[in-house]
Amino acid sequence: MKRDLILILDFGGQYNRLIARRVREANVYCEVLPYSVSIERIKEKSPKGIIFTGGPASVLDENAPKCSKEVFEMGVPILGICYGMQLMSVMLGGDVSKASLREYGKVEISVNNNNIIFSGIENKTSCWMSHTFQVTRLPDGFYGISSSQNCPIAAMADDKRKFYAVQFHPEVAHTPKGNEILKNFLYKVCGLKGEWKMSSFVEEAINDLRKKVGNKKVLCALSGGVDSSVAATLLHKAVGDQLTCIFVDHGLLRKGEPDEVEEVFRKQFKVNLVRINAQDRFLNRLKGVTDPETKRKIIGEEFIRVFEEEAKKIGHVDFLVQGTIYPDVIESGAGDAAVIKSHHNVGGLPAHVDFEEIIEPLKDLFKDEVRQVGIELGLPESMIWRQPFPGPGLAIRIIGEVTKERLDILRETDFIFRDEIAKAGLMREINQYFTVLTNMRSVGVMGDERTYDYTLALRAVTTTDFMTADWARLPYDLLERVSNRIINEVGHINRIVYDITSKPPATIEWE
Ligand code: XMP
């Protein structure tokens, strides 16, 4: 698939992924590669423009990260951001020095809106700065196009070579006109039209998959999560019955989920689906196990074992589908080399499945793009907006031993919590929410009876990346409804607590 591409050279800054998001939001396809990538690789990509990101290093350091000098000789427009601007300056013969005052935060700037990069923007605007060094002498061919009180050269341009650079961060929300600046670069400087749309992606992907697979066989491990569901659906559209999906129900899923997977894939989409009801196998192996990591390991191993047994019955397949998405690829630090998402099949890749090649149809997409593809393909909203769910499932939300009885208690409480959050219309505002069954029992009173039952915890967090998270400020009346319903509708719980720790220091899951 050949599409117009913007290449983002990553110098390690904290907002780099945001730059990619913004470019994609402008309907331009982009890829992120490490700054050290070879010039041959860059040329192979034939980008329509290149963006240098920010980064934490000092450009004056001997070992400062630098890209190949030949990047400047490709005749391709370049936009340097923050460190990217300083790098451009130093590599093209300008000077960079330590600023007398470090600028951090929102800063007022004047811009020359006769320059293409600032066209349509008021000549006084604000932006987000975060720098200690700045350009103090322009390289040949450049002129200054913006300044702030403490930064005389806040942006520079060489219109002839189509090189532009800004000291501030146009990608963050604190730069109100940042999107316009990026769009000026993409549309006006690079001449792109903004035609990267999910509908065209779906069409192209289906055609490409059809060509690649030919009349061969494809196998997919379906988990019911967004990524594997979208990947499977895309392949099914492309090759129909040549695809077989294996869905292992390990008995650790949420209420109603296994049946929904079967309903959607087998009944609605007519996918060749093999559902394995392996609840007893998993429960047997988890008997007496209380250590979280041991639980994870057992579930991962057992999953692979069940999957392999079923795959053996199918025999040789040519392709195995993985629901890897772009953040998995970037996070690996491997540039665009596809990396297997170990989470995806719960415990990694099956070693004894007879396949020749892995297909990763979503590996260029961000999560919200995967969701859009799901919508295009007609997957139900409940699947598309499903909150992330750990591979080991409910087992790591039961402190202590996992038994059928405790799983049933947890499943019911989780269902009530989800139901009330949905009724309050908070499903998309809160990124992950669930209940945790502790192994602590305490004394309570119900009617005239003394009880001695479990304590249940409610967990709800807001987060963008799941690396850090804040506990959600749920309305008290919602918490009250959840608490009442759980006590009334589910047995063996006599105390409910709300987890008010952020991550760090806590993790999102309790195990
Ligand atoms: P923590 O608990 O580490 O979770 O703050 C961060 C995110 O990862 C999910 N998670 C897992 N996902 N296998 C998975 O597939 C696991 O073993 C696992 N442990 C945690 C968790 O639900 C949250 O979204």
mmCIF file of N, CA, C and O and ligand atoms in Angstrom, residues 296 343 388-392 396-397 432 466 503 507-511, ligand 1:
data_model
loop_
_atom_site.group_PDB
_atom_site.id
_atom_site.type_symbol
_atom_site.label_atom_id
_atom_site.label_comp_id
_atom_site.label_asym_id
_atom_site.label_seq_id
_atom_site.Cartn_x
_atom_site.Cartn_y
_atom_site.Cartn_z
ATOM 1 N N ARG A 296 -0.924 -15.504 36.868
ATOM 2 C CA ARG A 296 -0.704 -15.020 35.500
ATOM 3 C C ARG A 296 -0.002 -16.076 34.648
ATOM 4 O O ARG A 296 -0.383 -16.330 33.515
ATOM 5 N N HIS A 343 0.943 -9.402 25.462
ATOM 6 C CA HIS A 343 -0.340 -9.388 26.139
ATOM 7 C C HIS A 343 -1.430 -10.062 25.326
ATOM 8 O O HIS A 343 -2.381 -10.574 25.856
ATOM 9 N N PRO A 388 -10.259 -1.664 28.515
ATOM 10 C CA PRO A 388 -9.213 -2.676 28.480
ATOM 11 C C PRO A 388 -9.458 -3.724 29.555
ATOM 12 O O PRO A 388 -9.973 -3.412 30.631
ATOM 13 N N PHE A 389 -9.114 -4.933 29.238
ATOM 14 C CA PHE A 389 -9.349 -6.036 30.166
ATOM 15 C C PHE A 389 -8.096 -6.896 30.176
ATOM 16 O O PHE A 389 -7.604 -7.277 29.120
ATOM 17 N N PRO A 390 -7.556 -7.182 31.350
ATOM 18 C CA PRO A 390 -6.288 -7.926 31.370
ATOM 19 C C PRO A 390 -6.445 -9.347 30.845
ATOM 20 O O PRO A 390 -7.498 -9.965 31.070
ATOM 21 N N GLY A 391 -5.435 -9.834 30.171
ATOM 22 C CA GLY A 391 -5.458 -11.212 29.656
ATOM 23 C C GLY A 391 -5.848 -12.240 30.724
ATOM 24 O O GLY A 391 -6.694 -13.093 30.479
ATOM 25 N N PRO A 392 -5.255 -12.164 31.926
ATOM 26 C CA PRO A 392 -5.601 -13.160 32.956
ATOM 27 C C PRO A 392 -6.997 -12.951 33.535
ATOM 28 O O PRO A 392 -7.413 -13.695 34.428
ATOM 29 N N ILE A 396 -7.095 -11.998 38.368
ATOM 30 C CA ILE A 396 -6.220 -11.068 39.099
ATOM 31 C C ILE A 396 -7.037 -9.973 39.804
ATOM 32 O O ILE A 396 -6.495 -9.002 40.299
ATOM 33 N N ARG A 397 -8.363 -10.162 39.815
ATOM 34 C CA ARG A 397 -9.208 -9.251 40.593
ATOM 35 C C ARG A 397 -9.831 -9.990 41.775
ATOM 36 O O ARG A 397 -10.746 -9.500 42.407
ATOM 37 N N GLN A 432 -11.176 3.000 32.968
ATOM 38 C CA GLN A 432 -11.242 1.606 33.400
ATOM 39 C C GLN A 432 -11.925 1.554 34.753
ATOM 40 O O GLN A 432 -11.637 2.370 35.628
ATOM 41 N N PHE A 466 -2.503 4.640 30.616
ATOM 42 C CA PHE A 466 -2.493 3.489 31.542
ATOM 43 C C PHE A 466 -1.143 3.310 32.253
ATOM 44 O O PHE A 466 -0.962 2.382 33.014
ATOM 45 N N LYS A 503 -2.191 6.004 40.399
ATOM 46 C CA LYS A 503 -1.039 5.202 39.955
ATOM 47 C C LYS A 503 0.017 6.158 39.440
ATOM 48 O O LYS A 503 -0.299 6.881 38.487
ATOM 49 N N THR A 507 -1.068 0.354 41.495
ATOM 50 C CA THR A 507 -1.294 0.020 40.095
ATOM 51 C C THR A 507 -2.805 0.082 39.875
ATOM 52 O O THR A 507 -3.563 0.232 40.832
ATOM 53 N N ILE A 508 -3.216 -0.044 38.617
ATOM 54 C CA ILE A 508 -4.658 0.001 38.345
ATOM 55 C C ILE A 508 -5.299 -1.282 38.875
ATOM 56 O O ILE A 508 -6.246 -1.245 39.654
ATOM 57 N N GLU A 509 -4.763 -2.413 38.471
ATOM 58 C CA GLU A 509 -5.255 -3.688 38.995
ATOM 59 C C GLU A 509 -4.720 -3.864 40.413
ATOM 60 O O GLU A 509 -3.710 -3.269 40.779
ATOM 61 N N TRP A 510 -5.376 -4.743 41.157
ATOM 62 C CA TRP A 510 -4.906 -4.978 42.527
ATOM 63 C C TRP A 510 -3.859 -6.083 42.579
ATOM 64 O O TRP A 510 -3.190 -6.262 43.582
ATOM 65 N N GLU A 511 -3.768 -6.872 41.530
ATOM 66 C CA GLU A 511 -2.737 -7.926 41.536
ATOM 67 C C GLU A 511 -1.878 -7.792 40.299
ATOM 68 O O GLU A 511 -2.345 -7.356 39.259
HETATM 69 P P1 XMP B 1 -1.563 -1.956 36.100
HETATM 70 O O1 XMP B 1 -2.342 -2.806 37.050
HETATM 71 O O2 XMP B 1 -0.184 -2.471 35.861
HETATM 72 O O3 XMP B 1 -2.325 -2.074 34.711
HETATM 73 O O4 XMP B 1 -1.580 -0.506 36.489
HETATM 74 C C1 XMP B 1 -2.127 -1.266 33.580
HETATM 75 C C2 XMP B 1 -3.053 -1.773 32.491
HETATM 76 O O5 XMP B 1 -2.638 -3.080 32.062
HETATM 77 C C3 XMP B 1 -3.669 -4.028 32.283
HETATM 78 N N1 XMP B 1 -3.028 -5.251 32.786
HETATM 79 C C4 XMP B 1 -2.837 -6.366 32.048
HETATM 80 N N2 XMP B 1 -3.172 -6.658 30.771
HETATM 81 N N3 XMP B 1 -2.243 -8.816 31.023
HETATM 82 C C5 XMP B 1 -2.899 -7.896 30.282
HETATM 83 O O6 XMP B 1 -3.250 -8.187 29.137
HETATM 84 C C6 XMP B 1 -1.872 -8.617 32.310
HETATM 85 O O7 XMP B 1 -1.297 -9.473 32.959
HETATM 86 C C7 XMP B 1 -2.192 -7.313 32.847
HETATM 87 N N4 XMP B 1 -1.987 -6.721 34.064
HETATM 88 C C8 XMP B 1 -2.503 -5.477 33.984
HETATM 89 C C9 XMP B 1 -4.602 -3.382 33.292
HETATM 90 O O8 XMP B 1 -5.932 -3.878 33.190
HETATM 91 C C10 XMP B 1 -4.496 -1.921 32.941
HETATM 92 O O9 XMP B 1 -5.329 -1.597 31.855
#
